[in-house]
Amino acid sequence: MHAFSIVTLGIFIAGYSTARWDLVTRLYELAIFAWDHGVVTRAAKGFAILSVFFFLFIIPIERVAARETDLHPRSAGGGISAREQLKRRGSF
């Protein structure tokens, strides 16, 4: 390998490792800052509230919708599309 290539490779490796180390230390500092300011606790509370909302409201609505779809199924070929209705009326 040429001397210039070895120096270039060494500089690249040194810069890469320095950048990675800086990224890890900043991430560590951010985690400590978030813990000190209660971000983790607030995020956990928000997740719990959204989960309760989902289980109390969204899932029952989905169950009612699924039951209604089973009670009143639509036949695949029975109706005509909205586009076809507009064409027949002359509005499209």
CSV table of C-alpha atoms in Angstrom, one decimal:
chain,number,residue,atom,x,y,z
A,1,MET,CA,0.0,0.0,0.0
A,2,HIS,CA,1.2,3.5,-0.8
A,3,ALA,CA,2.3,5.7,2.2
A,4,PHE,CA,-0.3,8.3,1.4
A,5,SER,CA,-3.0,5.6,1.5
A,6,ILE,CA,-1.9,4.4,4.9
A,7,VAL,CA,-1.9,7.9,6.3
A,8,THR,CA,-5.3,8.6,4.8
A,9,LEU,CA,-6.7,5.3,6.2
A,10,GLY,CA,-5.2,6.1,9.6
A,11,ILE,CA,-6.8,9.6,9.6
A,12,PHE,CA,-10.1,8.1,8.5
A,13,ILE,CA,-10.1,5.5,11.3
A,14,ALA,CA,-9.1,8.1,13.9
A,15,GLY,CA,-11.8,10.5,12.8
A,16,TYR,CA,-14.4,7.8,12.7
A,17,SER,CA,-13.6,6.4,16.1
A,18,THR,CA,-13.5,9.9,17.6
A,19,ALA,CA,-16.9,10.7,16.0
A,20,ARG,CA,-18.4,7.5,17.4
A,21,TRP,CA,-17.1,8.2,20.8
A,22,ASP,CA,-18.5,11.7,20.8
A,23,LEU,CA,-21.8,10.4,19.7
A,24,VAL,CA,-21.9,7.8,22.5
A,25,THR,CA,-20.9,10.3,25.2
A,26,ARG,CA,-23.6,12.8,24.0
A,27,LEU,CA,-26.2,10.1,24.0
A,28,TYR,CA,-25.1,9.2,27.6
A,29,GLU,CA,-25.4,12.9,28.6
A,30,LEU,CA,-28.8,13.2,27.0
A,31,ALA,CA,-30.0,10.1,28.9
A,32,ILE,CA,-28.8,11.6,32.2
A,33,PHE,CA,-30.5,14.9,31.4
A,34,ALA,CA,-33.8,13.2,30.5
A,35,TRP,CA,-33.7,11.2,33.7
A,36,ASP,CA,-33.0,14.2,35.8
A,37,HIS,CA,-35.8,16.2,34.3
A,38,GLY,CA,-38.5,13.5,34.5
A,39,VAL,CA,-38.8,12.9,30.8
A,40,VAL,CA,-38.8,9.1,31.3
A,41,THR,CA,-41.6,9.3,33.9
A,42,ARG,CA,-43.7,11.6,31.8
A,43,ALA,CA,-43.2,9.3,28.7
A,44,ALA,CA,-44.2,6.3,30.8
A,45,LYS,CA,-47.3,8.1,32.1
A,46,GLY,CA,-48.3,9.2,28.5
A,47,PHE,CA,-47.8,5.6,27.3
A,48,ALA,CA,-50.0,4.3,30.1
A,49,ILE,CA,-52.7,6.9,29.4
A,50,LEU,CA,-52.7,6.2,25.7
A,51,SER,CA,-52.8,2.4,26.3
A,52,VAL,CA,-55.8,2.8,28.7
A,53,PHE,CA,-57.6,5.0,26.1
A,54,PHE,CA,-56.9,2.4,23.4
A,55,PHE,CA,-58.2,-0.5,25.5
A,56,LEU,CA,-61.3,1.3,26.7
A,57,PHE,CA,-62.4,3.1,23.5
A,58,ILE,CA,-60.8,1.9,20.3
A,59,ILE,CA,-60.9,-1.9,20.9
A,60,PRO,CA,-64.7,-1.9,21.8
A,61,ILE,CA,-65.5,0.3,18.8
A,62,GLU,CA,-63.5,-2.1,16.6
A,63,ARG,CA,-65.4,-5.1,18.1
A,64,VAL,CA,-68.8,-3.4,17.4
A,65,ALA,CA,-67.8,-2.6,13.8
A,66,ALA,CA,-66.7,-6.2,13.2
A,67,ARG,CA,-70.0,-7.5,14.6
A,68,GLU,CA,-72.0,-5.1,12.4
A,69,THR,CA,-70.0,-6.2,9.4
A,70,ASP,CA,-70.8,-9.8,10.1
A,71,LEU,CA,-74.5,-9.0,10.6
A,72,HIS,CA,-74.8,-7.0,7.4
A,73,PRO,CA,-72.4,-8.3,4.8
A,74,ARG,CA,-72.2,-6.5,1.4
A,75,SER,CA,-72.4,-8.6,-1.6
A,76,ALA,CA,-69.5,-8.1,-3.9
A,77,GLY,CA,-71.5,-7.8,-7.2
A,78,GLY,CA,-74.8,-6.5,-5.9
A,79,GLY,CA,-74.2,-2.7,-6.0
A,80,ILE,CA,-72.9,-0.2,-8.4
A,81,SER,CA,-70.0,2.2,-7.6
A,82,ALA,CA,-70.5,5.8,-6.8
A,83,ARG,CA,-68.7,6.7,-10.1
A,84,GLU,CA,-71.2,4.5,-12.1
A,85,GLN,CA,-74.1,6.2,-10.3
A,86,LEU,CA,-72.8,9.6,-11.2
A,87,LYS,CA,-72.3,8.5,-14.9
A,88,ARG,CA,-75.9,7.3,-15.1
A,89,ARG,CA,-77.2,10.6,-13.6
A,90,GLY,CA,-75.1,12.6,-16.0
A,91,SER,CA,-73.3,14.4,-13.3
A,92,PHE,CA,-69.9,12.9,-14.1
